[in-house]
Short mmCIF file of C-alpha atoms in Angstrom, two decimals:
data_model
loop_
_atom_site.label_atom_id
_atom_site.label_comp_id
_atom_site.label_asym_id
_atom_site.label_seq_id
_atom_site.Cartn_x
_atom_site.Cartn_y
_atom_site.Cartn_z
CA UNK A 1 110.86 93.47 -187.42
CA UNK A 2 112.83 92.16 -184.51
CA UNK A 3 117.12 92.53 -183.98
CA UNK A 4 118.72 89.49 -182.90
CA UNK A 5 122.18 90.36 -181.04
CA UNK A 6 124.57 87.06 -180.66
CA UNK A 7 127.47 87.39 -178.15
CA UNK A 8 130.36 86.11 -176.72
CA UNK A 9 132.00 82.58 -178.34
CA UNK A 10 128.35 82.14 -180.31
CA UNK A 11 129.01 85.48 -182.03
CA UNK A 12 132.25 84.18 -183.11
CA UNK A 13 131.34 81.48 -184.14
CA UNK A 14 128.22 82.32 -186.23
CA UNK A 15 130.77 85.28 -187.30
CA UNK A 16 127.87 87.59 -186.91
CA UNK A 17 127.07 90.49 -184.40
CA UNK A 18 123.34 90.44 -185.36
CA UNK A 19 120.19 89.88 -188.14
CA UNK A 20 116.94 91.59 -188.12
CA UNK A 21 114.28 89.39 -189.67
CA UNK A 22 110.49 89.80 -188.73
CA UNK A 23 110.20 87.07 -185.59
CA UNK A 24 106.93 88.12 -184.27
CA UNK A 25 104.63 85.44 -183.25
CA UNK A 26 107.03 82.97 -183.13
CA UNK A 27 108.35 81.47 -179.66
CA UNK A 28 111.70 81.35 -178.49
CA UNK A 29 112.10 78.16 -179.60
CA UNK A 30 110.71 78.51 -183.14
CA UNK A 31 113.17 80.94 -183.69
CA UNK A 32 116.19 79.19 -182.87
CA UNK A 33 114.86 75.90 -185.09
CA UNK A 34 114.34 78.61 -187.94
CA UNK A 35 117.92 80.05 -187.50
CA UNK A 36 119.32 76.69 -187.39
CA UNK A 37 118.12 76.19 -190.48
CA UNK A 38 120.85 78.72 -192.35
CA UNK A 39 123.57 75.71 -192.42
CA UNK A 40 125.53 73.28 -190.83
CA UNK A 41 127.46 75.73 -188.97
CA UNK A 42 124.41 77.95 -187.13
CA UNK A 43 122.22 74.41 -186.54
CA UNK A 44 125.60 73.61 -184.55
CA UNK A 45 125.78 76.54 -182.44
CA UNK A 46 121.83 77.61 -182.33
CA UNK A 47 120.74 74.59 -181.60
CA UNK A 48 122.94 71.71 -180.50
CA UNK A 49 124.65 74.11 -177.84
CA UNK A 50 123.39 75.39 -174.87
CA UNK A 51 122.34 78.78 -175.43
CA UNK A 52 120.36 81.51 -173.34
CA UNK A 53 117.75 84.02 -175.12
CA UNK A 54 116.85 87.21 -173.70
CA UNK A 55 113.85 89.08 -174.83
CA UNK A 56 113.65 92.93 -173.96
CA UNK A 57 117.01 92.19 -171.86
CA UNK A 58 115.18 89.33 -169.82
CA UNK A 59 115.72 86.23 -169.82
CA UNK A 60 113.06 84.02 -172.07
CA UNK A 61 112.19 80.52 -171.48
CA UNK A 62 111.58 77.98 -175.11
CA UNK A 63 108.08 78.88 -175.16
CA UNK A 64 108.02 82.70 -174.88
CA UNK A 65 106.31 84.30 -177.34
CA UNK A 66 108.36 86.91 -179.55
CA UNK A 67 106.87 90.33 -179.95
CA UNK A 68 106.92 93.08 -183.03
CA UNK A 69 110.00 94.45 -182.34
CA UNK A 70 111.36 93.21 -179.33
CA UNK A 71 114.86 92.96 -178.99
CA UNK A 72 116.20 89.10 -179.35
CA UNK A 73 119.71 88.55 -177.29
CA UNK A 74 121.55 84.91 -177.93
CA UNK A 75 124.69 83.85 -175.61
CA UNK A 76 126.13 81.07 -174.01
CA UNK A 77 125.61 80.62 -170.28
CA UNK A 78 127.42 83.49 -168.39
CA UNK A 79 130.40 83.68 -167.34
CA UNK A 80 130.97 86.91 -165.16
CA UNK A 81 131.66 87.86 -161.54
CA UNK B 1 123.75 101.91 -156.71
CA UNK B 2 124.47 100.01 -159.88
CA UNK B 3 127.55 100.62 -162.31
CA UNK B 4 129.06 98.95 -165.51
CA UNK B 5 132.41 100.41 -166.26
CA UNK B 6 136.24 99.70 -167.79
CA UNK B 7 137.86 102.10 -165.04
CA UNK B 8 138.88 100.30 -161.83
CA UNK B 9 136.68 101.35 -158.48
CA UNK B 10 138.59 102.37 -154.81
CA UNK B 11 137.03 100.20 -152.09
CA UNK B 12 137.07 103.27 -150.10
CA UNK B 13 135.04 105.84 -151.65
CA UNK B 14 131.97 102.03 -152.94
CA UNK B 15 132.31 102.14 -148.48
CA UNK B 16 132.08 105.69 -147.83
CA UNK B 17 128.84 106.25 -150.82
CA UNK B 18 127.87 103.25 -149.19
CA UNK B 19 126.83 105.05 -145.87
CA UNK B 20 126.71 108.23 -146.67
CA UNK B 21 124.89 109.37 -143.94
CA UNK B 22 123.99 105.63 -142.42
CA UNK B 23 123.68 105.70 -138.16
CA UNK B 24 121.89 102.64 -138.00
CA UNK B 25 123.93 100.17 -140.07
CA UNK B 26 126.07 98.32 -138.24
CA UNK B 27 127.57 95.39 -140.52
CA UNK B 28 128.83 96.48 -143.77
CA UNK B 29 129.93 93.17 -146.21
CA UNK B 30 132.08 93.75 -148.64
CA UNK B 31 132.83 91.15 -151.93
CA UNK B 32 135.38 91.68 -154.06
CA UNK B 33 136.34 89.53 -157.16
CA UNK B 34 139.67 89.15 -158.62
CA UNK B 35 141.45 88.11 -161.84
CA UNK B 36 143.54 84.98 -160.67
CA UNK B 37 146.12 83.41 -162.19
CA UNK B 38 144.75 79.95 -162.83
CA UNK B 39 141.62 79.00 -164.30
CA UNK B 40 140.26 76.00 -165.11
CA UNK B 41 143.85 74.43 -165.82
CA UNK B 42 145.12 77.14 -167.83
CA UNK B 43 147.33 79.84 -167.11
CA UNK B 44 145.47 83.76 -166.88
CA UNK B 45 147.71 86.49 -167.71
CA UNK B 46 144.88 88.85 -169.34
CA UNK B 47 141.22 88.97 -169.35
CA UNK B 48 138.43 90.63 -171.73
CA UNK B 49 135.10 90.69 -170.30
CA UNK B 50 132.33 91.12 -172.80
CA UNK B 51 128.85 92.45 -171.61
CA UNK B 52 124.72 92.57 -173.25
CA UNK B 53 124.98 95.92 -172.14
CA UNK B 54 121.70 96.63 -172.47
CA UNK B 55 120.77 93.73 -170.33
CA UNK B 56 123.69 94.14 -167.29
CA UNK B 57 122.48 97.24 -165.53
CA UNK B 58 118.62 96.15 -166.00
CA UNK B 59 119.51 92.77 -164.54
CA UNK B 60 122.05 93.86 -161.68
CA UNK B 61 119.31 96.61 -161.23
CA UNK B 62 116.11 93.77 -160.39
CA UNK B 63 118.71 91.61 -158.54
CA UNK B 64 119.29 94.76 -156.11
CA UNK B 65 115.52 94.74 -155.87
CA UNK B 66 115.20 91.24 -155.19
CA UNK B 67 117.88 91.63 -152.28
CA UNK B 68 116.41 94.46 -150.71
CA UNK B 69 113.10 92.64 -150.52
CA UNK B 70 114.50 89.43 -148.91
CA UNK B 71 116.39 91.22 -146.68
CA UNK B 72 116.10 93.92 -144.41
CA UNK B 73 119.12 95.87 -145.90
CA UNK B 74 120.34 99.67 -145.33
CA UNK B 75 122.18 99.75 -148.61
CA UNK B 76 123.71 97.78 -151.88
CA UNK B 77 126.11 98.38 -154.49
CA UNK B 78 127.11 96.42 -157.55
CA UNK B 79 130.02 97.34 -159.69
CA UNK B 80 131.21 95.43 -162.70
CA UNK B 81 134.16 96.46 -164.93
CA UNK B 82 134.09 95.33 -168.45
CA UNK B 83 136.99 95.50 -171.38
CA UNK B 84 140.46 94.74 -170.81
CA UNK B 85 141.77 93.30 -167.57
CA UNK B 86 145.16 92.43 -166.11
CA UNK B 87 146.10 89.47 -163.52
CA UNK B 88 145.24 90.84 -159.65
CA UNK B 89 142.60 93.47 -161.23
CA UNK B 90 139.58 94.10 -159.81
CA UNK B 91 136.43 92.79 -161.46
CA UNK B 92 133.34 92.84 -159.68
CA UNK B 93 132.37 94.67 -155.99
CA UNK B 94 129.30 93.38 -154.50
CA UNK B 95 128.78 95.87 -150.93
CA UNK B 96 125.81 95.43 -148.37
CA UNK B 97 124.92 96.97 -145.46
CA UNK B 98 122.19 96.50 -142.69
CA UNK B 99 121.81 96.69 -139.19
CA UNK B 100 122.88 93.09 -138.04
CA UNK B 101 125.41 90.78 -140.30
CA UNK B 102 123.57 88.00 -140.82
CA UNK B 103 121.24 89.54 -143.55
CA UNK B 104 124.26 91.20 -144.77
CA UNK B 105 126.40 88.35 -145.53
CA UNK B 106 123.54 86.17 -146.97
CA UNK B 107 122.43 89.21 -148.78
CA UNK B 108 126.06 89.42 -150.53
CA UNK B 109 126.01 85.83 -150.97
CA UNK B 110 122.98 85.89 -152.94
CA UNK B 111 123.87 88.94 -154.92
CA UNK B 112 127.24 87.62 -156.36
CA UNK B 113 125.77 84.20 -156.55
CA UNK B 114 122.98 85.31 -159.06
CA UNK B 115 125.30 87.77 -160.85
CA UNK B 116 127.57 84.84 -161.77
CA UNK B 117 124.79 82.66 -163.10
CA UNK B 118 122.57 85.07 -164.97
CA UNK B 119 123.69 88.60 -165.49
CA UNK B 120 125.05 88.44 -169.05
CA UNK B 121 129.07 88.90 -168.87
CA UNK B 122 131.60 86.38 -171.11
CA UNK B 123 135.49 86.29 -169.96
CA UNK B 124 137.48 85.72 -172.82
CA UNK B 125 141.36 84.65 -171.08
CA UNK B 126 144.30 85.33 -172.74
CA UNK B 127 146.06 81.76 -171.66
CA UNK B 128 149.73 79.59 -171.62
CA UNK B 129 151.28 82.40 -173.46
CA UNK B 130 149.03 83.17 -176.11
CA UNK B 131 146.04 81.63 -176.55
CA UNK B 132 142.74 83.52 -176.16
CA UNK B 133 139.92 81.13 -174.92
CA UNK B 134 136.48 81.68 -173.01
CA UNK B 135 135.92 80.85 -170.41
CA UNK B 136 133.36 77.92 -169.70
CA UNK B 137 130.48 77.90 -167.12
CA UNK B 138 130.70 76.84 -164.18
CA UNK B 139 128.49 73.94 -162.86
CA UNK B 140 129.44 74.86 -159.39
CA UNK B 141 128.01 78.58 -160.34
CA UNK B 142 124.60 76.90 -161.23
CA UNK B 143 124.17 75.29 -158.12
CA UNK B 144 124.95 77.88 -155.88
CA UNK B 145 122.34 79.79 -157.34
CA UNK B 146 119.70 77.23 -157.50
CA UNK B 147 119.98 77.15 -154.23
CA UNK B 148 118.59 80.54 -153.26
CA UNK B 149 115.25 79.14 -155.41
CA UNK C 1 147.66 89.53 -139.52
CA UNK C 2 146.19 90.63 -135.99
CA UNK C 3 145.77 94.54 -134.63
CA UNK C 4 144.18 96.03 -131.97
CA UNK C 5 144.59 99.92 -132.00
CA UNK C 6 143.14 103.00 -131.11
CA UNK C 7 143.83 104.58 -134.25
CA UNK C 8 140.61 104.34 -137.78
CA UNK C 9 142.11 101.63 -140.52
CA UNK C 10 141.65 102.51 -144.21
CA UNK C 11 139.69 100.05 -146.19
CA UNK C 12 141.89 100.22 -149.24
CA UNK C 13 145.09 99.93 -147.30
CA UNK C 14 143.86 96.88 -145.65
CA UNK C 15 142.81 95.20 -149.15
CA UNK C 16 146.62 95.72 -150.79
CA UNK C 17 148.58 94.46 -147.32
CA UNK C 18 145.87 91.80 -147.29
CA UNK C 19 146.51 91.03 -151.22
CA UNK C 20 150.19 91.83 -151.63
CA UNK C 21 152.23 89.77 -154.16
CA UNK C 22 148.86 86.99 -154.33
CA UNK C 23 147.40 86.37 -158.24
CA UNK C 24 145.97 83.30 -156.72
CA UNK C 25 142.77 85.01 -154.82
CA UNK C 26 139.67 85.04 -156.74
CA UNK C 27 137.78 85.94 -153.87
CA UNK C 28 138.27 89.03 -150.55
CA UNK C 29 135.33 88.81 -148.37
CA UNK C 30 135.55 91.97 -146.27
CA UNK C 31 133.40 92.58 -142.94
CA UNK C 32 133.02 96.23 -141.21
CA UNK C 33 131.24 96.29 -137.76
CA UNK C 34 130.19 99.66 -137.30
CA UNK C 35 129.20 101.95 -134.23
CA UNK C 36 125.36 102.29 -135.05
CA UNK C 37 122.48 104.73 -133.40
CA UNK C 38 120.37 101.82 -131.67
CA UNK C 39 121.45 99.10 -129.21
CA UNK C 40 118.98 97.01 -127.24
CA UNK C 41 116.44 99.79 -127.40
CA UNK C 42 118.34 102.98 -126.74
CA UNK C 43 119.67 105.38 -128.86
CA UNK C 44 123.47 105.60 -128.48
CA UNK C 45 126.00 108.39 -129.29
CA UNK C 46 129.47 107.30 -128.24
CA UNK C 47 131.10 104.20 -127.43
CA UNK C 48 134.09 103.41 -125.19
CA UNK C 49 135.88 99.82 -125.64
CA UNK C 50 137.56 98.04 -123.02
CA UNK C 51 139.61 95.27 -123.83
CA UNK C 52 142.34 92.91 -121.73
CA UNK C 53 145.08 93.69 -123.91
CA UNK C 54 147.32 90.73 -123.16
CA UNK C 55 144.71 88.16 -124.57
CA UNK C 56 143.23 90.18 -127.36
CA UNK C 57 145.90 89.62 -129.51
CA UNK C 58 146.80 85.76 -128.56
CA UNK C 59 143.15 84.97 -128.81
CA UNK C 60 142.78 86.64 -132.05
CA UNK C 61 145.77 84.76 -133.90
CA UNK C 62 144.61 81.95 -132.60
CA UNK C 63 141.33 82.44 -134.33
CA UNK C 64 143.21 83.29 -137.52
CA UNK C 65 145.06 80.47 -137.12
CA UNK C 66 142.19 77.89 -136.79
CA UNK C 67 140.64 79.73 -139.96
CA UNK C 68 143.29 78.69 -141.88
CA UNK C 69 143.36 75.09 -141.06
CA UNK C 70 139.63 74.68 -141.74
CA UNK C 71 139.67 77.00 -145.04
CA UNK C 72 142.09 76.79 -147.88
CA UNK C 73 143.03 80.96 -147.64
CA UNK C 74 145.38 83.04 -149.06
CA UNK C 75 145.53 85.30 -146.18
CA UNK C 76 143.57 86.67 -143.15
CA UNK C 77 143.16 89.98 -141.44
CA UNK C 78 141.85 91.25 -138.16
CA UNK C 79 141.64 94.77 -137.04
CA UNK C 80 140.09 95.81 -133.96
CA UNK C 81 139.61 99.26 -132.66
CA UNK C 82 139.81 99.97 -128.72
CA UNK C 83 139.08 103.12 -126.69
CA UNK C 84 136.73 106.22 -127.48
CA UNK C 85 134.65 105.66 -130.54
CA UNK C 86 131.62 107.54 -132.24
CA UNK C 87 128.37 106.90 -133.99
CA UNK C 88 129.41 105.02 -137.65
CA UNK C 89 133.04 104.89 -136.83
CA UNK C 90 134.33 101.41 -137.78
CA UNK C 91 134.99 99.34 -134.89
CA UNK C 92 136.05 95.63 -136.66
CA UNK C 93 137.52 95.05 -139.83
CA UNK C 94 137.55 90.98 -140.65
CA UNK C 95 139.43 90.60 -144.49
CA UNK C 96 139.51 87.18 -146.03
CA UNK C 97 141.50 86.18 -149.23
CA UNK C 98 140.70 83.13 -151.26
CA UNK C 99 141.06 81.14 -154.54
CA UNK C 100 136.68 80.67 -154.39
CA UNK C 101 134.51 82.68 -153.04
CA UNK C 102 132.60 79.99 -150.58
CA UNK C 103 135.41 79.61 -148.50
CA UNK C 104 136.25 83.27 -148.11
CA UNK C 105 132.83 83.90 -147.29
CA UNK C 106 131.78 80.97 -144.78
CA UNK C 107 135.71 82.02 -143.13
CA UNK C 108 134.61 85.50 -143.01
CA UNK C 109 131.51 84.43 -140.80
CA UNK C 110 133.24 81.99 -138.66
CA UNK C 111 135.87 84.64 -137.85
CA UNK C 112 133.06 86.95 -136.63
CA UNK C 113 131.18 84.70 -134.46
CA UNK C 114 133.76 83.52 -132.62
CA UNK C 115 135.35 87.32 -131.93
CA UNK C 116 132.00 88.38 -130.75
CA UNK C 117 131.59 84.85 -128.75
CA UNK C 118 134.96 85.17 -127.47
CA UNK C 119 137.61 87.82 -127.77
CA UNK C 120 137.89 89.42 -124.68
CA UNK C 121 136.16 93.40 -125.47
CA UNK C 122 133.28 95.13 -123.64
CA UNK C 123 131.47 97.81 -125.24
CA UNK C 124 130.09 101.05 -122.53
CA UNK C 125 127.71 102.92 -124.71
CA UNK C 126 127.09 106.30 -123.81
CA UNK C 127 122.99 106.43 -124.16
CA UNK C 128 119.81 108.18 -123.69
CA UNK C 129 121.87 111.73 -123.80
CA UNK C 130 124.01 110.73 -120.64
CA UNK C 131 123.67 107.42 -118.86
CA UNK C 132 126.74 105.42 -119.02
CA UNK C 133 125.77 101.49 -119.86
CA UNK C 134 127.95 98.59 -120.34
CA UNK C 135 126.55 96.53 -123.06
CA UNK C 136 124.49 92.87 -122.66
CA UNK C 137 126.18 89.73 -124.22
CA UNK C 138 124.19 88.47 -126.69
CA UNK C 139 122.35 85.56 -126.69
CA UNK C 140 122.02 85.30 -130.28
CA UNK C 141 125.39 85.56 -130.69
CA UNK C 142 126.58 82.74 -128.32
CA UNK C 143 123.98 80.90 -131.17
CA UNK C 144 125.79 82.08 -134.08
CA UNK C 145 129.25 80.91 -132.42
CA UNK C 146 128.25 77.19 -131.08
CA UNK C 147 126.90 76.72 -134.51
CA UNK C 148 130.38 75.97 -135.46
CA UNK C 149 131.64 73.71 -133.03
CA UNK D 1 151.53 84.13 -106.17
CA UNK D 2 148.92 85.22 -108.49
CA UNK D 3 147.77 88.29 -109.92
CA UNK D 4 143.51 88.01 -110.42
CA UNK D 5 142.79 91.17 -113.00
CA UNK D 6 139.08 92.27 -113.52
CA UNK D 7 137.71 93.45 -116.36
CA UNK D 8 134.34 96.07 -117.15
CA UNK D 9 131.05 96.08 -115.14
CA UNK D 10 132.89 93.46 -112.62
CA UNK D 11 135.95 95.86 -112.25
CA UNK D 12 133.48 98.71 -111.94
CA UNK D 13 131.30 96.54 -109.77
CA UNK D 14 134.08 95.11 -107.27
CA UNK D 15 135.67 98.74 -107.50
CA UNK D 16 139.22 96.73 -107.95
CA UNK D 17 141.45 95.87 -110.67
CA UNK D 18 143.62 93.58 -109.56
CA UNK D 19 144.22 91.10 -106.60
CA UNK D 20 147.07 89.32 -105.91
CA UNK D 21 146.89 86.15 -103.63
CA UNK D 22 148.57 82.64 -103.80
CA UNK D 23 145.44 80.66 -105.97
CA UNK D 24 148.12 77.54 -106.77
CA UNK D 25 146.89 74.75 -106.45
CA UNK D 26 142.97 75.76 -106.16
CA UNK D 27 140.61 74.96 -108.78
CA UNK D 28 138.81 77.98 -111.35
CA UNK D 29 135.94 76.60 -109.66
CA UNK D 30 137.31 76.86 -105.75
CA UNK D 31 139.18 80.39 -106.34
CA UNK D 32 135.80 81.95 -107.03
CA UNK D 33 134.10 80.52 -104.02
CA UNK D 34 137.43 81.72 -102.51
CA UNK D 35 136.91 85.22 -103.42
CA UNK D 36 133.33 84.99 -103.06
CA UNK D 37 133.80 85.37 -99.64
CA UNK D 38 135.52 88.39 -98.88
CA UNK D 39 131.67 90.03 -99.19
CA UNK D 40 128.60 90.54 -100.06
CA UNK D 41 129.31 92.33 -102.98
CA UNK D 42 131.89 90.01 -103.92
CA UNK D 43 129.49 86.87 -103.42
CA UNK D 44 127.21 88.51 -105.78
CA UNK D 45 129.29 89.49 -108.65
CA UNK D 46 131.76 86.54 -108.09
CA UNK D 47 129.64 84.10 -107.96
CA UNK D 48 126.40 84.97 -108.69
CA UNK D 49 126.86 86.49 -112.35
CA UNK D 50 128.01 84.98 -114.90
CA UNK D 51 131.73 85.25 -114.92
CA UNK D 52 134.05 84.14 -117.26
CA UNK D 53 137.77 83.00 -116.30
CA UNK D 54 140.78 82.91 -118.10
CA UNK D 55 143.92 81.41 -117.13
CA UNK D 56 147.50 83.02 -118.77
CA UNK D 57 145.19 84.39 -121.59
CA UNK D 58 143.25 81.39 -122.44
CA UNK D 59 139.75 80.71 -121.42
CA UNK D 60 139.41 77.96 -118.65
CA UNK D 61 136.87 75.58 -117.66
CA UNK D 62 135.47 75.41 -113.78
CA UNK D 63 137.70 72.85 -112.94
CA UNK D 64 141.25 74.07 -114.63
CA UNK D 65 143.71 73.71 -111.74
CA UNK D 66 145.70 77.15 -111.48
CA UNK D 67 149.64 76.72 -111.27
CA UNK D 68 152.12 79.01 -109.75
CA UNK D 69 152.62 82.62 -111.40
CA UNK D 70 149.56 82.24 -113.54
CA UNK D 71 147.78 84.88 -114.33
CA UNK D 72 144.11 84.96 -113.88
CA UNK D 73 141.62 87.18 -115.65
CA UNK D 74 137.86 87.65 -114.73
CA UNK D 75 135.37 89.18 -117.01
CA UNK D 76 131.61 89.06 -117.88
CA UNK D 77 130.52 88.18 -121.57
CA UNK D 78 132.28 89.80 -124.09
CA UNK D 79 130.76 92.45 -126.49
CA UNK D 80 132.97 93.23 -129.11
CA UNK D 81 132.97 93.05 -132.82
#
């Protein structure tokens, strides 16, 4: 199983601090179209925004493969410093 | 030396850790971020900073890495407060030293220019009197990190 | 604001009097020059600065002055140290307030390379456990300051 | 009259810290060919090295003409910061 961890404005928007579902095998990308698919307001803010996924606390390009139980982060670009 | 915290830092004591100890440093930069009182059009009078915190010290932790590799630095510090933040606080020290200032004001530059771009903070502002409202990202912040790629 | 003194500065001090009553600055870029342990090949353990104390000052504001036309800053502070020094004591202290942090840091530099180009200082290093030895302008330096003209 | 002050290695050098002579009139350029001649020594470290001038506190080029009462400043490269 894998924990997905939303912050920021996307975690107040989804109204959601995280979801574990099993997201192994998928890629980055995969993931975010299958999220999406929950309802108008998470295909809005997964998918038409511009949002950054970390895997294992890295950064993870679209086609990244997802791991058993890695740990899945999704924010909007930074804003820190 | 890496730290996430909500207490404020003394400039003095980031210098003296600094070089604790440090004969052959002889340019020491120092960055220091501020709240301000106008952002983006709006008004500041608070700020919350929200952190990954899993992800912060990791990150700030490779960037030091990366630094110290492109550089031929002594020394580097990062500290970044998180939680509740007034106008004039202090929110982010980026310190370097090395023997010559050249590599220790590029080294700076590149530190707090990837920190703003990728190490996973959100300021929320308290605005106008009352509004709360994040902050957006900056596409000035974007550049001036792809530029050190 | 422009000193030259004998006397050590305190980092933190500096940072309020340079900040005092501004919410506007996003951005202090601080620079330290520091007595280190090598110097054009020799090992040095004391320092002893000479300055013509009529144009140190005048030369100085100047410089602060031109930093402010060419930068939007807040403010702008320049603290140099004269007479007896030892090994890590600060000798320079170049503070630079801002609303952005690329102006406070390409200010910072400028402010540097011309003091070391121009502000009238000499440096006699004591070295090599005895031998007195006035120090060599530096050709890289001269480099560093034209670049800006 | 004019009071000529001289700064590190070319105070040590000359063994003198001041000089006061009537330079008004006279050229940067023609003051140091001036003083040059007093000696040897003073050739070498006059006019030899390289020697920065300044005139009431300001850096001056070769061919600043002095005025009355200035005051005049000789030094080698600087080394602070």
């Amino acid at each position: 199983m894998n924990k997905i961890l939303f912050f920021a404005q996307l975690r107040e928007r989804l109204q959601c601090d995280e979801v574990t579902l099993d997201a192994a095998g998928l890629q980055v990308s995969e993931l975010r179209q299958q999220l999406a698919q929950r309802n108008e307001r998470w295909r809005k803010w997964i998918l038409e925004k511009d949002v950054l996924v970390a895997v294992n606390q890295s950064l993870a390009p679209a086609e990244f493969y997802i791991g058993s139980g890695d740990e899945i982060a999704m924010f909007p670009p930074v804003t820190g410093g | 030396m890496i730290r996430v915290q909500e207490q404020d830092f003394d400039i003095n004591q980031e210098y003296q850790a600094l070089l604790n100890n440090d004969s052959s440093s002889g340019a020491v930069v120092l960055f220091v971020g501020r709240v301000r009182d106008l952002n983006q059009g709006h008004q500041v009078s608070q700020l919350f900073l929200e952190h990954y915190s899993q992800m912060t010290e990791k990150y700030l932790a490779q960037l030091e890495q990366q630094a110290m590799e492109l550089w031929p630095l002594e020394n580097v510090s990062i500290i970044h407060r998180v939680g509740e933040l007034k106008l004039e606080d202090k929110i982010v020290l980026v310190a370097v030293s090395s023997t010559h200032r050249e590599s220790a004001f590029e080294a700076a530059q590149y530190l707090i220019d990837l920190l703003k771009a990728n190490a996973p903070f959100w300021k929320k502002e308290l605005v106008d009197g009352g509004k709360n409202r994040w902050v957006n990202a900056n596409h000035k912040d974007k550049i001036a990190a792809a530029q050190w790629s």
